[in-house]
mmCIF file of C-alpha atoms in Angstrom:
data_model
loop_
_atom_site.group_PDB
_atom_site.id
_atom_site.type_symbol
_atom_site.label_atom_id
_atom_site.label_comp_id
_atom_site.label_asym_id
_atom_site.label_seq_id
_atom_site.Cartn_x
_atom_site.Cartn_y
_atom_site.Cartn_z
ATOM 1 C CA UNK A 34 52.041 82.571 25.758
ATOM 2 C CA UNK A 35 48.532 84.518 25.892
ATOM 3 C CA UNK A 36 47.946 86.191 29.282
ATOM 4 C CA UNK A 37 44.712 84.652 30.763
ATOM 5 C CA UNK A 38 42.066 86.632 32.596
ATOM 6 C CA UNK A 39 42.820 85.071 35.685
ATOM 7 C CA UNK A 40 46.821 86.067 35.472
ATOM 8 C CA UNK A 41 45.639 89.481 34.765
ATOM 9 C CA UNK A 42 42.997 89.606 38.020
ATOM 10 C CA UNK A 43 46.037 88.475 39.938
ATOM 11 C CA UNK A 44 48.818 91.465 38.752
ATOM 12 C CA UNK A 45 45.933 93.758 39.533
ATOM 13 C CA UNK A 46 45.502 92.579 42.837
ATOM 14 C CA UNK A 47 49.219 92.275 43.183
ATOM 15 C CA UNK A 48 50.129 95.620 42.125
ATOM 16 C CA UNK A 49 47.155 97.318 44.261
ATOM 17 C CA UNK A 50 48.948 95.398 47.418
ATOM 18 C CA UNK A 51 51.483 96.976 46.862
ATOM 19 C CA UNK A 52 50.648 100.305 46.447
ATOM 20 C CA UNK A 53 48.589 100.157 49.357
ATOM 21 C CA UNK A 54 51.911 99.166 51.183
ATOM 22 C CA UNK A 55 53.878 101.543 50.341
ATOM 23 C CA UNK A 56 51.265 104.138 50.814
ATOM 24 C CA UNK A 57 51.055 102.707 54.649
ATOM 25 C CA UNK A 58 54.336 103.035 54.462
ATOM 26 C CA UNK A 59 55.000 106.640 53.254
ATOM 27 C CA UNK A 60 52.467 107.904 55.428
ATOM 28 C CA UNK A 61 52.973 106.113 58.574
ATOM 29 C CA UNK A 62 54.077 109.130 60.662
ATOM 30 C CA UNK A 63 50.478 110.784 60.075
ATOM 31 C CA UNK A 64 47.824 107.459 60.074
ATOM 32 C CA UNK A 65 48.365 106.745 64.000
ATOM 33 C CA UNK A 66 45.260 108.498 64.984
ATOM 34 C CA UNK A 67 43.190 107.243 62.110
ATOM 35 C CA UNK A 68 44.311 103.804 62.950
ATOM 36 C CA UNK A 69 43.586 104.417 66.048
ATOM 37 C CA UNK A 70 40.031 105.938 65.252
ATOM 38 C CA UNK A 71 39.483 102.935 63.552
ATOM 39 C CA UNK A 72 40.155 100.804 65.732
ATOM 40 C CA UNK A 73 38.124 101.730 68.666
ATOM 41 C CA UNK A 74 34.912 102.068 65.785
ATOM 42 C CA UNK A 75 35.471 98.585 65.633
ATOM 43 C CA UNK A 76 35.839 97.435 69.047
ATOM 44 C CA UNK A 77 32.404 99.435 69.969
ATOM 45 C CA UNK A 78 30.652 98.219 66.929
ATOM 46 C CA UNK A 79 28.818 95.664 68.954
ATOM 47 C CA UNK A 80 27.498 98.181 71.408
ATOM 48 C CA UNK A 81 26.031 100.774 69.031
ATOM 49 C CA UNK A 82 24.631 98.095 67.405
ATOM 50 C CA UNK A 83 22.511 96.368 71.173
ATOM 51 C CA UNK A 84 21.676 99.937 71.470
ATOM 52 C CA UNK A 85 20.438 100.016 68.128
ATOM 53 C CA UNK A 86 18.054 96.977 68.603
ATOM 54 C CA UNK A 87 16.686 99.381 70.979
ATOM 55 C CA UNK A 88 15.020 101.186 68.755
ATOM 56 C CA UNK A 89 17.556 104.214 69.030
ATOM 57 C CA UNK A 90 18.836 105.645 65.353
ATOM 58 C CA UNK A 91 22.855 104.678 64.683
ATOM 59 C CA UNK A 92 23.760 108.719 65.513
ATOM 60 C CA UNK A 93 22.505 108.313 68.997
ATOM 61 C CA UNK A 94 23.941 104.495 69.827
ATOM 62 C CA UNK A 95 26.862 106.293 68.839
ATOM 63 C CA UNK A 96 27.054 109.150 70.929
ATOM 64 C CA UNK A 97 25.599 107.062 73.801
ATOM 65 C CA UNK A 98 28.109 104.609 73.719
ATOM 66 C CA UNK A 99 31.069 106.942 73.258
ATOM 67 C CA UNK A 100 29.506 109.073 76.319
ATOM 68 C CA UNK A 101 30.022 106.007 78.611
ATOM 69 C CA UNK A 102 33.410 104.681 77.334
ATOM 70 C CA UNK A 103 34.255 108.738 78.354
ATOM 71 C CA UNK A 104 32.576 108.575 81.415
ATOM 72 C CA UNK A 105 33.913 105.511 82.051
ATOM 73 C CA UNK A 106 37.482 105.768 80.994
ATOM 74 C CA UNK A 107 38.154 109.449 81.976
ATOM 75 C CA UNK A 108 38.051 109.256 85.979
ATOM 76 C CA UNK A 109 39.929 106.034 85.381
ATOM 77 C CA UNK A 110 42.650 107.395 83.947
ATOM 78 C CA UNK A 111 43.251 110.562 85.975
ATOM 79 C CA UNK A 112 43.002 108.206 89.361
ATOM 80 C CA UNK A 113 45.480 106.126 88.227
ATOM 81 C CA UNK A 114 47.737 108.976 86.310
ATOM 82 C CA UNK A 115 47.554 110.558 89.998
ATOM 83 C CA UNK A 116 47.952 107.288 92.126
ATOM 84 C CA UNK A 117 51.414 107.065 89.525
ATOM 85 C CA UNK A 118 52.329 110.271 89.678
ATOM 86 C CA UNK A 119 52.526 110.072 93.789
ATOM 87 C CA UNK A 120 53.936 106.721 93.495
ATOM 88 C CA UNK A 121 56.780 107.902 90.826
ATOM 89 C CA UNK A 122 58.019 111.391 92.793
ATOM 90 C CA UNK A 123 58.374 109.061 95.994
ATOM 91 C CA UNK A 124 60.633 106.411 93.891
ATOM 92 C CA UNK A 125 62.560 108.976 92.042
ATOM 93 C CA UNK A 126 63.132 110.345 95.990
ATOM 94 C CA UNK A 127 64.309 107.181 97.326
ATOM 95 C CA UNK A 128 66.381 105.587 94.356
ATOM 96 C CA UNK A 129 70.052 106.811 95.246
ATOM 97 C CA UNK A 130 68.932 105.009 98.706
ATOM 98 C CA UNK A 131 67.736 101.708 96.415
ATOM 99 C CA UNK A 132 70.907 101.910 94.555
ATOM 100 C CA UNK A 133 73.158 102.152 97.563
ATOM 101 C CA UNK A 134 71.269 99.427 99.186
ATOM 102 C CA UNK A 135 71.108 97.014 95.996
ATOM 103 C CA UNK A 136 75.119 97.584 95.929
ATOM 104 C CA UNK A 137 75.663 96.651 99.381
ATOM 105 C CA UNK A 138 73.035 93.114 99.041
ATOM 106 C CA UNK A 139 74.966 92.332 95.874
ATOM 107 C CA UNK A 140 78.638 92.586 97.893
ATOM 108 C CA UNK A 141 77.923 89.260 99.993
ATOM 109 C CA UNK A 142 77.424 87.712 96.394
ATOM 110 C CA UNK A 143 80.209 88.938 94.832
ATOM 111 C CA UNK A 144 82.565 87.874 97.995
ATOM 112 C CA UNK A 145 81.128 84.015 97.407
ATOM 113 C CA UNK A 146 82.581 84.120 93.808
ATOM 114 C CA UNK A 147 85.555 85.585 94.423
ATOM 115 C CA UNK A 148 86.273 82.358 96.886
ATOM 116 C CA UNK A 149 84.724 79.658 94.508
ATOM 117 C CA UNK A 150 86.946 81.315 91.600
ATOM 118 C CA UNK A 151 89.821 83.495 93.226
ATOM 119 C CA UNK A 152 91.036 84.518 89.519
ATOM 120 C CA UNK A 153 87.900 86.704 89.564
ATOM 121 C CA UNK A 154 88.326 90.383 89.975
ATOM 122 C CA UNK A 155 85.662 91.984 92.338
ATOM 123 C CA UNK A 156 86.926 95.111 91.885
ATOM 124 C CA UNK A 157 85.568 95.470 87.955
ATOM 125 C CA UNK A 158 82.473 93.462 88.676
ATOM 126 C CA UNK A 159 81.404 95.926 91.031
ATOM 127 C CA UNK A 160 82.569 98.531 88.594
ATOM 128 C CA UNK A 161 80.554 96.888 85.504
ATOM 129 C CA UNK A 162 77.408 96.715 87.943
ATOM 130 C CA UNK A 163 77.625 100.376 88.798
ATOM 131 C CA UNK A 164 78.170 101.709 85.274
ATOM 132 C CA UNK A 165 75.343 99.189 83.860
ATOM 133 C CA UNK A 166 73.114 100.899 86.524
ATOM 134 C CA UNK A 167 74.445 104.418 86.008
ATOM 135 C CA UNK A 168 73.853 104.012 82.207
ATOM 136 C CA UNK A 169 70.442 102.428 82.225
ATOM 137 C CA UNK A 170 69.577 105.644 84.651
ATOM 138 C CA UNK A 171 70.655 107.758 81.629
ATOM 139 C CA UNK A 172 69.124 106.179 79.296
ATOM 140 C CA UNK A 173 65.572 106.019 80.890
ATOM 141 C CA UNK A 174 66.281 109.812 81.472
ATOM 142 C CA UNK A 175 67.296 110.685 78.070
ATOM 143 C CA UNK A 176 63.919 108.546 76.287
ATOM 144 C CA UNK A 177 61.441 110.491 78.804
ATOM 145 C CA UNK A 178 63.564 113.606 78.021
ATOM 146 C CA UNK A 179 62.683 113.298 74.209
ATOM 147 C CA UNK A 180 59.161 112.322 75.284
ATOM 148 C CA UNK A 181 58.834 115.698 76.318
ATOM 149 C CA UNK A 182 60.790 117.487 74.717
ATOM 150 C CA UNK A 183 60.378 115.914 71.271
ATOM 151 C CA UNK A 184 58.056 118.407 69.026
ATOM 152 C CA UNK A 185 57.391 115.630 66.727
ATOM 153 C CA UNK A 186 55.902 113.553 69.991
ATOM 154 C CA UNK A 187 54.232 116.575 71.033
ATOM 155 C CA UNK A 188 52.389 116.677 67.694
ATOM 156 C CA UNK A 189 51.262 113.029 68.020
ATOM 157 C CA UNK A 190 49.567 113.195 71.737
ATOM 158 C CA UNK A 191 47.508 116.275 70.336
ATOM 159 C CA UNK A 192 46.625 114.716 66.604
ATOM 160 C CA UNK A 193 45.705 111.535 68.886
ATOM 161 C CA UNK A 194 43.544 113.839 71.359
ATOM 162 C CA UNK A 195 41.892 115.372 68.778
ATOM 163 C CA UNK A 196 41.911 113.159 65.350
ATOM 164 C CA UNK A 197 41.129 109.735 67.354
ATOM 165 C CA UNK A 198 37.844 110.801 68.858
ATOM 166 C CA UNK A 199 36.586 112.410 65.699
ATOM 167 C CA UNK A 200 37.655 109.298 63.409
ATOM 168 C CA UNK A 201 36.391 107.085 65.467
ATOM 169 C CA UNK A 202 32.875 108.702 65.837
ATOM 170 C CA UNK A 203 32.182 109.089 62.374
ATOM 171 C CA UNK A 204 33.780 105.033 61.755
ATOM 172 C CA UNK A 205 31.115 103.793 65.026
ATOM 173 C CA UNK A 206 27.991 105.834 63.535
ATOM 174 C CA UNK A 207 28.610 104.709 59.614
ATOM 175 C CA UNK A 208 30.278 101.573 60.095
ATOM 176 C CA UNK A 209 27.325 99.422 58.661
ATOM 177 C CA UNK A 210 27.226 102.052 55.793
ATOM 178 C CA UNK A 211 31.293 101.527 55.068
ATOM 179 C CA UNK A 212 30.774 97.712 55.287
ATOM 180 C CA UNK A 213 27.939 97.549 52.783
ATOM 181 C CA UNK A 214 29.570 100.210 50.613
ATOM 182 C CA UNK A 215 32.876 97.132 50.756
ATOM 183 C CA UNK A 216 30.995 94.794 49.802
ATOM 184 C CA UNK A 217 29.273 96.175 46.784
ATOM 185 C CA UNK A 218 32.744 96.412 45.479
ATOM 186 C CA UNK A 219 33.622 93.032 45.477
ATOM 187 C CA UNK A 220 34.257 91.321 42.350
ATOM 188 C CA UNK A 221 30.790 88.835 41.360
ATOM 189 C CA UNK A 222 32.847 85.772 41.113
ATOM 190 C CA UNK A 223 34.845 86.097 44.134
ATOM 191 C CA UNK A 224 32.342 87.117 46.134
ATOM 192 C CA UNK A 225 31.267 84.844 47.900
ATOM 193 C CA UNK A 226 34.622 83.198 49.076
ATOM 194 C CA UNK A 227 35.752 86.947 50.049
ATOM 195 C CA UNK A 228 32.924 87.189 52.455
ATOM 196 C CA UNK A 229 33.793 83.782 53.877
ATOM 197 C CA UNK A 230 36.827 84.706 54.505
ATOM 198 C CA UNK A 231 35.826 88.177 56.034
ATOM 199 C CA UNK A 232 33.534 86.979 58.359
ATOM 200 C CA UNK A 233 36.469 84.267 59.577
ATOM 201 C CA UNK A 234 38.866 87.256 60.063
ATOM 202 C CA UNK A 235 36.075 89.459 62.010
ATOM 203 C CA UNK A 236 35.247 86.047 64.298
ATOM 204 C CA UNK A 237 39.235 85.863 64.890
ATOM 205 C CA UNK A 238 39.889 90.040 65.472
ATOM 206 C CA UNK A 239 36.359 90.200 68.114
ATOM 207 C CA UNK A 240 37.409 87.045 70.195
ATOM 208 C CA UNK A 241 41.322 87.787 70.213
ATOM 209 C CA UNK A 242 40.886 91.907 70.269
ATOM 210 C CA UNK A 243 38.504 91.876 72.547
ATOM 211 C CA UNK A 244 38.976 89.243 74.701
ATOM 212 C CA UNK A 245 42.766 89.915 74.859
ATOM 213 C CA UNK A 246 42.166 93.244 75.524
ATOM 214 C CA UNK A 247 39.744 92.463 78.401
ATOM 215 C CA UNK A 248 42.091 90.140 79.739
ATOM 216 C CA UNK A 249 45.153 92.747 79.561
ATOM 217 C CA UNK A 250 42.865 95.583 82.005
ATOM 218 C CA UNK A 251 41.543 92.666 84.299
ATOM 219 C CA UNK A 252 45.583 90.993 84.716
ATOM 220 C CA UNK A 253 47.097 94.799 84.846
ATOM 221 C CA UNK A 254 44.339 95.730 87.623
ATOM 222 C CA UNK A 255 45.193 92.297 89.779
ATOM 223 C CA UNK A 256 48.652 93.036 89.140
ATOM 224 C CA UNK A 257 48.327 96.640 90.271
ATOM 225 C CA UNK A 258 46.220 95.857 93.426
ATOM 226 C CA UNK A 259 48.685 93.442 94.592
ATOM 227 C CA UNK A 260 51.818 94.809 94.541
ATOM 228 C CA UNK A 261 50.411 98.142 95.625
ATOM 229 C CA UNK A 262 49.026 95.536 98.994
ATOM 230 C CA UNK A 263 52.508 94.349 99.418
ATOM 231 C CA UNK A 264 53.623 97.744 99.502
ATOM 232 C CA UNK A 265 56.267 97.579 96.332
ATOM 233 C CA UNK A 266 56.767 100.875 95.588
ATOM 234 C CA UNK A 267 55.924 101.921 91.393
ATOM 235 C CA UNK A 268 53.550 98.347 92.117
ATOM 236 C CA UNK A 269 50.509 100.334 90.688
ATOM 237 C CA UNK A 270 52.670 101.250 87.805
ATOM 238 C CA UNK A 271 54.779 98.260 86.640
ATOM 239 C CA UNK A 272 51.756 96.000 87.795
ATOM 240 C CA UNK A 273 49.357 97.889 85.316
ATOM 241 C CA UNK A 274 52.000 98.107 82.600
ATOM 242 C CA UNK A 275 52.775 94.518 83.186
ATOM 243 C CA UNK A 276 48.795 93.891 82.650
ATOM 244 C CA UNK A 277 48.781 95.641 79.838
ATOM 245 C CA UNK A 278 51.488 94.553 77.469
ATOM 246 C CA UNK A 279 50.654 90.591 78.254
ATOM 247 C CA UNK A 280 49.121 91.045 74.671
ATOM 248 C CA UNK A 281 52.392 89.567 73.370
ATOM 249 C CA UNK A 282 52.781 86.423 74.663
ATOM 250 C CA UNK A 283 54.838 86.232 77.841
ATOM 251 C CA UNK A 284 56.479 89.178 77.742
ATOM 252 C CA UNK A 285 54.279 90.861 80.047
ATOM 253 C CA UNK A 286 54.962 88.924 82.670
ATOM 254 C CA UNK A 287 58.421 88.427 82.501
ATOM 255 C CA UNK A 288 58.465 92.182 82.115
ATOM 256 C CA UNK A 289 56.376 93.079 85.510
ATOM 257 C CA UNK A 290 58.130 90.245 87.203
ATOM 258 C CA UNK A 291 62.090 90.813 86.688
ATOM 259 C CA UNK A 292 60.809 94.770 87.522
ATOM 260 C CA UNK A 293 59.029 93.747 90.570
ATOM 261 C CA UNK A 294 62.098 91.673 91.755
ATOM 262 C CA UNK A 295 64.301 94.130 91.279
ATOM 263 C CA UNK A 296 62.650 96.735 93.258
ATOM 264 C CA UNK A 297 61.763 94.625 96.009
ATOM 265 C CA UNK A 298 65.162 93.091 96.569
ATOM 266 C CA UNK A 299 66.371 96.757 96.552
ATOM 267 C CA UNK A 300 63.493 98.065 98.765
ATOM 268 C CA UNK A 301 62.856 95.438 100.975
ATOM 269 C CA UNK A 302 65.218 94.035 104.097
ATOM 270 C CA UNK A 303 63.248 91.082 104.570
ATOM 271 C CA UNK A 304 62.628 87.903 102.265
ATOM 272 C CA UNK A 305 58.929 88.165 103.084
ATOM 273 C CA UNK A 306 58.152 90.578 100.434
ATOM 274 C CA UNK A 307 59.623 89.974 97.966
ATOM 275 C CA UNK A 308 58.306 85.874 98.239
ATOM 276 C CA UNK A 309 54.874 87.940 97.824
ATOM 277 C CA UNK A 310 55.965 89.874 94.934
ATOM 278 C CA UNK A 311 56.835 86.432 93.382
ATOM 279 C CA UNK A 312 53.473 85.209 94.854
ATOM 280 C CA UNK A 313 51.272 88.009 92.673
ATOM 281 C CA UNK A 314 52.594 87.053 89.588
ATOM 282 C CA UNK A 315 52.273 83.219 90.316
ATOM 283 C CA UNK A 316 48.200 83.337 91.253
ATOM 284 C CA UNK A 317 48.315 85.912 88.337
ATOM 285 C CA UNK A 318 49.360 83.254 85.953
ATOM 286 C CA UNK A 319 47.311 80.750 86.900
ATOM 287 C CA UNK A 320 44.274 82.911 86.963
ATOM 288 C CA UNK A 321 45.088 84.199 83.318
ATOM 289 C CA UNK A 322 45.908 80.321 82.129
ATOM 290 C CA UNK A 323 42.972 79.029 83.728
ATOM 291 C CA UNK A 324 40.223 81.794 84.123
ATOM 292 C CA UNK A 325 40.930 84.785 82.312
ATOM 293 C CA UNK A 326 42.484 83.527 78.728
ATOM 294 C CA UNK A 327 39.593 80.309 78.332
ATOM 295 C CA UNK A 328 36.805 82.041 78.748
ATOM 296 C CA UNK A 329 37.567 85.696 77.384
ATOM 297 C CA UNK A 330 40.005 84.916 74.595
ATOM 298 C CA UNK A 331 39.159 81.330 73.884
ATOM 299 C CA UNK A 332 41.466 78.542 72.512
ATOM 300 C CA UNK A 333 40.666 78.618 68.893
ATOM 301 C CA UNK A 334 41.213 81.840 67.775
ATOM 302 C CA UNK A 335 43.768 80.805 65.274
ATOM 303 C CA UNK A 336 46.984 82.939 66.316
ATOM 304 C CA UNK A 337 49.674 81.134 67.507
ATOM 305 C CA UNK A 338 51.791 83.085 69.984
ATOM 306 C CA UNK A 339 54.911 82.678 68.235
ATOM 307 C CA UNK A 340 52.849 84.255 65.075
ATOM 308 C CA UNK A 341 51.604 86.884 67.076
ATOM 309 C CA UNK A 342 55.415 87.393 68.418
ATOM 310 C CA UNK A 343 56.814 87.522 65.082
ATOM 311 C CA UNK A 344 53.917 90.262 63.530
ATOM 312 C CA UNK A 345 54.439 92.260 66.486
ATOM 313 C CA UNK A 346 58.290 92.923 66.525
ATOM 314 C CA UNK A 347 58.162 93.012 62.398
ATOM 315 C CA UNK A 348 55.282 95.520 62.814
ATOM 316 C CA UNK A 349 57.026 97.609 65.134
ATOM 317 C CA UNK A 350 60.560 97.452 63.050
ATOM 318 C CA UNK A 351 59.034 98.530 59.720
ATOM 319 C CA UNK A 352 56.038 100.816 61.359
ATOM 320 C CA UNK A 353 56.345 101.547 64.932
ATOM 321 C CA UNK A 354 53.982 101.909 67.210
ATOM 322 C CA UNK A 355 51.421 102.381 63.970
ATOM 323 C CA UNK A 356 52.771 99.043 63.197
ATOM 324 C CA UNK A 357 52.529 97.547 66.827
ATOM 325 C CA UNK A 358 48.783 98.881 66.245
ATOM 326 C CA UNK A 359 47.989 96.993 63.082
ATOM 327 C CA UNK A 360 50.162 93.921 63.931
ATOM 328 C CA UNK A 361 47.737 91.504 65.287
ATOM 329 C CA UNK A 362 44.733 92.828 62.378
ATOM 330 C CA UNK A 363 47.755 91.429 59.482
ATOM 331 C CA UNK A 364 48.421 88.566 61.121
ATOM 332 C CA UNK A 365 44.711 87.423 61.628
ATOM 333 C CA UNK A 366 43.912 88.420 57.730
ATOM 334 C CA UNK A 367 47.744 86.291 56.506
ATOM 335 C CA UNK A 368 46.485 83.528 58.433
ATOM 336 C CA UNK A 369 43.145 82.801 57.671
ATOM 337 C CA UNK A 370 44.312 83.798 53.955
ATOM 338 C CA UNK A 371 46.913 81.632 54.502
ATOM 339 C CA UNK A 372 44.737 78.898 55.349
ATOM 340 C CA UNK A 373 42.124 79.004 52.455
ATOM 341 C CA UNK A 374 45.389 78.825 50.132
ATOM 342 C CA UNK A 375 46.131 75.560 51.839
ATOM 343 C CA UNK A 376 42.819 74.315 51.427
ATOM 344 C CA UNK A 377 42.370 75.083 48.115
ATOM 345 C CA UNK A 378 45.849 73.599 47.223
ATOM 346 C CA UNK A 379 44.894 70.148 48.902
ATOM 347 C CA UNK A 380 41.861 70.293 46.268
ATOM 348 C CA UNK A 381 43.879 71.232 43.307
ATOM 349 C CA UNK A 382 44.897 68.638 40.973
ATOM 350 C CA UNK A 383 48.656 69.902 41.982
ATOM 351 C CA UNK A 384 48.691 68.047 45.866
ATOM 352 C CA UNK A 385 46.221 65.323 44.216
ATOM 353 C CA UNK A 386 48.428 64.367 41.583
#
């Protein structure tokens, strides 16, 4: 059987897939800060280009606009690095305290079971609780410990301090250059339906980038504010982180909530409290469901959570955190691809038939 043009388009496209793969994937510990670099080009594309319409040249929208993301992001971070930094030598002070008090609120609850089920033995309950805790400790201890220690690590803070802000200079100032220099390339008969396509993905990546991103700062701020107002201490901290990881779907917030808990039932004497802690990450909720998520994110971006779930946690198996960076970029391009394949099936003589 003769192979057909269109059979031999396809292996070509095929076997280019997959060598960009495996190329991904063979250089994954060394494209973090190029991903990253890219990245950020693309998330302040739209304000190089208002500036532009200003009659400023690209070069300058770009160095104005990474000027005030700097002056804009910098202080940020080193208050809140320093507000965490107070917040975790006071913690890290107090926790033998926390643990001895968590051990004696959890003996009233161990006493009830031991009535309702008298077979039970206290004695190794309180033992499992103590090593769980005592192992957890070491564990936490040994991660930041190869944080710090790890040379490897080490290498990818600096190479993202230094690579990131160069790549994504040079991607902000020639990004309209890079896109045009794309689509030059595309094959005459497909072009047209690659565009479509293309322009689908980049309406998905803006609102759910974007907007998901603006919503993660906004929820990990409110978050922040209000457990550091009800006093929890690390509430700056696991509020902000909370905020911030609420890009895959409810983990967030189960996340800064079971933390929260925690700590205030260790910290706190009173039921007060911790009803408050609960209380943040209630009106948080609502205000993300009902504010935050409608009119920043939108409801028809296209990604399902459970999608965005699955690309995640399959992004960071095979990739890491390169792959946790990428994650939700794949999934938007396999769905809408995804999509048109369905679409063009339901045409083809194939469904009709």
């Amino acid at each position: 059987m003769a192979i057909t043009g269109r059979d031999k388009n396809i292996t070509f496209w095929l076997v280019m897939l997959v060598l960009f793969a495996g190329m991904v994937y063979v250089l994954r510990s060394v494209l973090m800060p190029f991903v990253a670099g890219i990245i950020i080009g693309y998330l302040l594309d739209p304000f190089a280009s208002k500036f532009e319409k200003l009659k400023m040249s690209r070069t300058w929208a770009t160095i104005l606009t990474i000027f005030l993301l700097v002056l804009i992001v910098v202080p940020s971070l080193i208050a809140l690095f320093g507000v965490i930094d107070s917040q975790l030598g006071h913690f890290l002070d107090v926790l033998p305290q926390y643990l001895s008090a968590f051990a004696k609120k959890i003996e009233p609850v161990i006493a009830g079971l031991q009535e309702r089920f008298p077979s039970l033995e206290a004695d190794k309950i309180r033992e499992t609780i103590r090593g769980n805790m005592g192992n957890s400790l070491k564990v936490v201890g040994n991660i930041l410990k190869r944080v710090v220690s790890g040379g490897f690590a080490l290498f990818n803070v600096i190479s993202l301090l230094l690579i990131t802000p160069v790549v994504a200079f040079y991607m902000l100032r020639d990004w309209d250059a890079f896109v045009k220099k794309v689509d030059d390339l595309l094959p005459k008969r497909y072009k047209h339906s690659i565009e479509k396509q293309a322009k689908e993905i980049d309406c998905i990546l803006s609102s759910f980038i974007r907007g998901q991103l603006s919503v993660c700062v906004l929820l990990g701020l409110f978050y922040a504010v209000g457990l550091y107002i009800v006093g929890l201490d690390l509430g700056i901290l696991v509020g902000f982180l909370a905020g911030i990881i609420s890009f895959i779907p409810y983990v967030g917030s189960i996340f800064g909530f079971v933390v929260s808990v925690a700590i205030a039932f260790a910290q706190f004497d009173s039921l007060m409290p911790i009803a408050q802690v609960v209380g943040v990450f209630m009106v948080g909720q609502f205000i993300e469901g009902n504010f935050l998520t409608p009119n920043l994110v939108g409801e028809s971006v296209g990604l399902h959570p459970v999608w965005i779930m699955f690309a995640l946690l399959a992004g960071g198996v095979l990739l890491g955190f390169l792959g946790l960076m990428i994650a939700v970029p794949v999934a938007a391009i396999i769905g809408v691809l995804v999509r048109h394949a369905i679409e063009n099936y339901k045409q083809s003589s194939l469904y009709k038939n």
